[in-house]
Short mmCIF file of C-alpha atoms in Angstrom, two decimals:
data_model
loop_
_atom_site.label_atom_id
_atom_site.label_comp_id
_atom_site.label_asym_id
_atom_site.label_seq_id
_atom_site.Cartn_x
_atom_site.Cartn_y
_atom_site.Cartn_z
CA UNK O 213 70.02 -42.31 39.15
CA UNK O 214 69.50 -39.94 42.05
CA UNK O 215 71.72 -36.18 41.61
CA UNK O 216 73.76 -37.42 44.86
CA UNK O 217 74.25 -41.12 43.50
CA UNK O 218 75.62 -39.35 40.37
CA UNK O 219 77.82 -37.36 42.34
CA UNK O 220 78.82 -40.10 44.01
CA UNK O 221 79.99 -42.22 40.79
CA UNK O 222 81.73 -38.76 39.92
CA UNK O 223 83.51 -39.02 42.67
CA UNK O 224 84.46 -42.74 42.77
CA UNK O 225 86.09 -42.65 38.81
CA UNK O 226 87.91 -39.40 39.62
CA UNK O 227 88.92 -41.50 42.82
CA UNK O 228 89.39 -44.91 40.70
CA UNK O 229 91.58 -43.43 37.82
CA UNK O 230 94.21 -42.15 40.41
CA UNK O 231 94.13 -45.32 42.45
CA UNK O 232 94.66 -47.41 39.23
CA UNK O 233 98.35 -46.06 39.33
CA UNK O 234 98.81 -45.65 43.34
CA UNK O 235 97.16 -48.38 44.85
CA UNK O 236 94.38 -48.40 47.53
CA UNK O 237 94.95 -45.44 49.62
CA UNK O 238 92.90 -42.73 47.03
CA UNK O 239 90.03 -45.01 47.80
CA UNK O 240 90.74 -45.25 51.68
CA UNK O 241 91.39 -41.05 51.31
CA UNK O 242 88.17 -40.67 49.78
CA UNK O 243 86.22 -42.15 53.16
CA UNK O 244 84.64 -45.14 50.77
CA UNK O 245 85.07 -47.44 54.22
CA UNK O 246 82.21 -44.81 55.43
CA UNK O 247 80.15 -45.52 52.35
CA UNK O 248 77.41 -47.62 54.41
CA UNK O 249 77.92 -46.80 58.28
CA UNK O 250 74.90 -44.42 59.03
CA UNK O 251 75.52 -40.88 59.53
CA UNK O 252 74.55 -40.71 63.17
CA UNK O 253 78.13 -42.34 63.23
CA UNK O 254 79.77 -40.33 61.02
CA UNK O 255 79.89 -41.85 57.81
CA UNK O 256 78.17 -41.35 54.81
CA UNK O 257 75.01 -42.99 55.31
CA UNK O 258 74.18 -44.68 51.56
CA UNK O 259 72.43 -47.31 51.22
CA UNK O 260 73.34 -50.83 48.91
CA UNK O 261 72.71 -49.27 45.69
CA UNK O 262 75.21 -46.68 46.31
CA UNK O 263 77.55 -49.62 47.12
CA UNK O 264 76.63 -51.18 44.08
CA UNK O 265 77.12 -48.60 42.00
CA UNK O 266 80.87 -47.89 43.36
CA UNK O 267 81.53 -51.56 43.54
CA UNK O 268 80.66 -51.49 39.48
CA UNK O 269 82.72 -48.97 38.60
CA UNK O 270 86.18 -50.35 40.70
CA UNK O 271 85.30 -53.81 39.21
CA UNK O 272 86.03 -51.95 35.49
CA UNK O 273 88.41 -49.28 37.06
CA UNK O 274 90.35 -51.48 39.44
CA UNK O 275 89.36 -54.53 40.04
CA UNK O 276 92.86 -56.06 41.50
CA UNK O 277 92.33 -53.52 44.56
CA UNK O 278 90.59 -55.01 47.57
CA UNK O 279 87.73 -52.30 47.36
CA UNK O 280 84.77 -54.72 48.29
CA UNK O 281 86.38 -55.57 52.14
CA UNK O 282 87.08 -51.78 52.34
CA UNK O 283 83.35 -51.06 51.52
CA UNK O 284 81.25 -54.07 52.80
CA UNK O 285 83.09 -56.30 54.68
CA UNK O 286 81.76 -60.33 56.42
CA UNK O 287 77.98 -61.34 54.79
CA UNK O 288 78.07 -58.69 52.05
CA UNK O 289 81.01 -60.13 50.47
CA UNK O 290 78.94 -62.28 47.89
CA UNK O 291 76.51 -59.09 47.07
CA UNK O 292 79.40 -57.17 46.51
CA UNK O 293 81.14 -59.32 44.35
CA UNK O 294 78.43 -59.46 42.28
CA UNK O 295 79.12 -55.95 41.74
CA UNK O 296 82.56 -55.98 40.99
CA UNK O 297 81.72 -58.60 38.40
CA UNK O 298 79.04 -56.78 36.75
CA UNK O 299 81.45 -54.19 36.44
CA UNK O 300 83.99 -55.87 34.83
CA UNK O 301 81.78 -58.01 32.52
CA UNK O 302 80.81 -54.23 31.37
CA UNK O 303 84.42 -53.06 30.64
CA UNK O 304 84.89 -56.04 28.95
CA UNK O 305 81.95 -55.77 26.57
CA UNK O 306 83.40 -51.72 26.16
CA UNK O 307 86.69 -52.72 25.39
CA UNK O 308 84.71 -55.43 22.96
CA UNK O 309 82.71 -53.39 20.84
CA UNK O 310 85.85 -50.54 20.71
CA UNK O 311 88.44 -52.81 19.45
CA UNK O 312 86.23 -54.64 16.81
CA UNK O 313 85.01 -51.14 15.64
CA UNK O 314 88.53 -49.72 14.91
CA UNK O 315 90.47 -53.56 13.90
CA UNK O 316 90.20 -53.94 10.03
CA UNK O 317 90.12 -56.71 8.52
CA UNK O 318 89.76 -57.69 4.47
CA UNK O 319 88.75 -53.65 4.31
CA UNK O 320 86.33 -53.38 6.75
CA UNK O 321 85.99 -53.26 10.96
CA UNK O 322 85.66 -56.32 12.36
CA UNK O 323 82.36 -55.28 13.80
CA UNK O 324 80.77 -55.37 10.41
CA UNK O 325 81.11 -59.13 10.01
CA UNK O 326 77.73 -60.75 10.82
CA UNK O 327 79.17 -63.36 12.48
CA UNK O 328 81.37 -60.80 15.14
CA UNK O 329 77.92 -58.86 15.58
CA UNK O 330 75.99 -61.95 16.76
CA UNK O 331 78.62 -63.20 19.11
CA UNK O 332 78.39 -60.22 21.32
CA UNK O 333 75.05 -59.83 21.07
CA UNK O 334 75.53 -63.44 23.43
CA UNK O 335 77.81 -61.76 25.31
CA UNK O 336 75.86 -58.19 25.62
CA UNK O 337 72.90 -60.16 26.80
CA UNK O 338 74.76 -62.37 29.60
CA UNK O 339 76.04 -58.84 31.01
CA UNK O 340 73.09 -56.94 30.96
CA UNK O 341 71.33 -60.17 32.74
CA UNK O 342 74.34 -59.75 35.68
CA UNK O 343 73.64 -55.83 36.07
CA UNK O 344 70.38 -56.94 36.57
CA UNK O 345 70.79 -59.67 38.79
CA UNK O 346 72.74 -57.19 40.75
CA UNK O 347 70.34 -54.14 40.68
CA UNK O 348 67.82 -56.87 41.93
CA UNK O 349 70.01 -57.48 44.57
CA UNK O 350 70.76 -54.05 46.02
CA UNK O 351 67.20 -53.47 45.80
CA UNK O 352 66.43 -56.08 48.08
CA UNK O 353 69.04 -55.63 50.46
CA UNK O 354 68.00 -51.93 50.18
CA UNK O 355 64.23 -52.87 50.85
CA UNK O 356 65.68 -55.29 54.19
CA UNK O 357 67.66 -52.89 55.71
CA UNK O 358 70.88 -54.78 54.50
CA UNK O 359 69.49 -57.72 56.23
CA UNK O 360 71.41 -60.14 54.11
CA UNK O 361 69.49 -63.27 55.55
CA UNK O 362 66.64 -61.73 54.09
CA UNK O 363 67.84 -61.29 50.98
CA UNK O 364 69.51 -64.75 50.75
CA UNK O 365 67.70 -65.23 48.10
CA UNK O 366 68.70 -62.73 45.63
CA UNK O 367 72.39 -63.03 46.80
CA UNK O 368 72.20 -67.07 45.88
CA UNK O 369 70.47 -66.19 42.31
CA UNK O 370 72.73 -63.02 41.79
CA UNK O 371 76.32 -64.58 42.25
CA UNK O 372 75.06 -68.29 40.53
CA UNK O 373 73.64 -65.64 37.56
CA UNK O 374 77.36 -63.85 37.66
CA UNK O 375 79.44 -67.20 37.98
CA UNK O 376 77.64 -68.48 35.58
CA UNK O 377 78.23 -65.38 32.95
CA UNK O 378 82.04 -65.29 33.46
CA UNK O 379 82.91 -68.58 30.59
CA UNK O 380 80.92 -66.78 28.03
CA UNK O 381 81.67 -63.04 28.84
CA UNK O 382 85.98 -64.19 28.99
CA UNK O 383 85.35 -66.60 25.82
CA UNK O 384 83.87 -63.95 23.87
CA UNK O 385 86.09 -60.82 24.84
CA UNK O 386 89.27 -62.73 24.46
CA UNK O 387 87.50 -64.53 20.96
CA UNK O 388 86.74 -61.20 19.30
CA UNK O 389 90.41 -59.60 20.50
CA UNK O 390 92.47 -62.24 18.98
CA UNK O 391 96.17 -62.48 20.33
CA UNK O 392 96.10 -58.94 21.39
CA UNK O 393 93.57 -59.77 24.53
CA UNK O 394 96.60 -62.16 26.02
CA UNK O 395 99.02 -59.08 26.13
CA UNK O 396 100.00 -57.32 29.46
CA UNK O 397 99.82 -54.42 27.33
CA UNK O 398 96.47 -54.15 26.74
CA UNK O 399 93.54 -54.03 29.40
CA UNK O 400 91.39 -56.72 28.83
CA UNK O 401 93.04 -59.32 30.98
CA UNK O 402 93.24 -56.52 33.66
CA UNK O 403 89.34 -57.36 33.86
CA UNK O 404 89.11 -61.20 32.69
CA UNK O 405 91.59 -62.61 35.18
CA UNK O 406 89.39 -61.15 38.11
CA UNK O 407 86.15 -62.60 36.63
CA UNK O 408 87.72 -65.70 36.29
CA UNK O 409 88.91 -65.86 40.40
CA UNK O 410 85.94 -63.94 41.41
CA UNK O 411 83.61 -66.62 39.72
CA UNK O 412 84.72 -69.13 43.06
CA UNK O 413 85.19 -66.65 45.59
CA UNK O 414 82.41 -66.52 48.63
CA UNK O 415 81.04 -70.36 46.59
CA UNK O 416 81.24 -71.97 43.04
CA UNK O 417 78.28 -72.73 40.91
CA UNK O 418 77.29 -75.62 42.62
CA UNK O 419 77.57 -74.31 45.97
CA UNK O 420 74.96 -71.30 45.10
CA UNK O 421 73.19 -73.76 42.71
CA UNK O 422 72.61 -75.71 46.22
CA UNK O 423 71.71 -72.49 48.00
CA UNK O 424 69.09 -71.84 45.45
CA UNK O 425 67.84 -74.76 44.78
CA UNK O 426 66.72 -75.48 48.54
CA UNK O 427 64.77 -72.17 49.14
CA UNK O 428 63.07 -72.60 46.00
CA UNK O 429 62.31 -76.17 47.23
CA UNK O 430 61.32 -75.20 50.54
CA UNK O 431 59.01 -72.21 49.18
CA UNK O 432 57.24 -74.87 46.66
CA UNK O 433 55.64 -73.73 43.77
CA UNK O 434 52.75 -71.49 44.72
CA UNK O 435 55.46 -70.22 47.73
CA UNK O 436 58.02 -69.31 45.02
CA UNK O 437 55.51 -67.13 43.31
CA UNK O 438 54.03 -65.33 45.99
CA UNK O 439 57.56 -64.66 47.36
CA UNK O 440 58.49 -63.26 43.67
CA UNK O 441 55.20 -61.18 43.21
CA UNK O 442 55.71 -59.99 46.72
CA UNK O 443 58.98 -58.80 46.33
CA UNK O 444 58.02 -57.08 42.81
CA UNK O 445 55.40 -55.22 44.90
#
């Protein structure tokens, strides 16, 4: 991560953790809107992966405020819900491993039992694959010029990755937390209930499923992997 990306994610938790208790204006204060207008017109002038990386952190931070319209607003809406879901598939896995390393149980934390350790390994792997899925993304979009019908692709294979990550990730977060994960109390639904809307917002499965499957179709087999290695390049 670049020294002014880092300042940047500074920035946006300092930002985040006061907006968690008063709402949406911290974020608006902060100039976020400016996040992607070039600075020729006075805004900040990043480019998606700054996005993403903001977009991450509200998606664990706050991810009931609308931060993605404020940000990226019309075609980006897909890309940057990918974001906010990799974000809060991360929290979730946080709050995870913290809770079964301080809950005993029969004299020993939870996360000793074989069994607890190999159910979020699933669940570690299916979030690591959706930060991936969206560092691909802002890569491409970066690459394009945040041309997003150029990077239709990646958008299509991002959000049908994330959608697709959302029964395990919830499953195993609420599975591990026991009755404690349903309570208003504690933070885990603050992050699960979003997942679960966010995994039909901008498209279901099928739709990007669809999406997918026709430019795959349409590239054919040597197509697919010229347009893979190409983009690798």
């Amino acid at each position: 991560m670049s020294a002014a990306r880092d300042m940047l994610c500074d920035t946006a938790r300092a930002v985040f953790a006061e907006a968690a208790t008063a709402g949406i204006a911290p974020v608006e204060e902060a100039g976020f809107a400016l996040l992607l207008v070039p600075e020729v017109e006075g805004g900040f002038g990043g480019d998606w992966g700054d996005a993403n990386a903001v977009l991450q952190i509200a998606g664990a931070a706050v991810p009931d405020l609308p931060v993605a319209e404020l940000i990226a607003g019309g075609a980006y809406q897909p890309a940057a819900t990918v974001s906010l879901m990799a974000g809060a598939m991360g929290q979730a896995l946080s709050l995870s491993i913290d809770h079964v390393n301080t809950r005993q149980q029969f004299g020993r934390p939870l996360g000793k039992f074989q069994a607890v350790q190999q159910t979020l390994a699933v669940m570690a792997c299916e979030v690591r694959a959706v930060e991936a899925a969206a560092a691909a993304l802002a890569a491409r979009l970066d690459a394009v010029d945040l041309d997003t019908s150029a990077a239709d692709f990646e958008i299509a294979a991002a959000k049908l990755r994330a959608n697709r990550a959302v029964g395990i990730v919830t499953a195993v977060a609420h599975q591990v937390h026991g009755a404690i994960g349903f309570t208003e109390e504690y933070d885990l639904h603050r992050v699960t209930v979003p997942l679960m809307r966010w995994r039909g917002a901008h498209g279901n499965d099928a739709f990007w499923a669809q999406r997918l499957g026709r430019q795959v179709a349409s590239l054919g087999g040597r197509g697919l992997w010229e347009a893979m290695t190409e983009r690798g390049a």
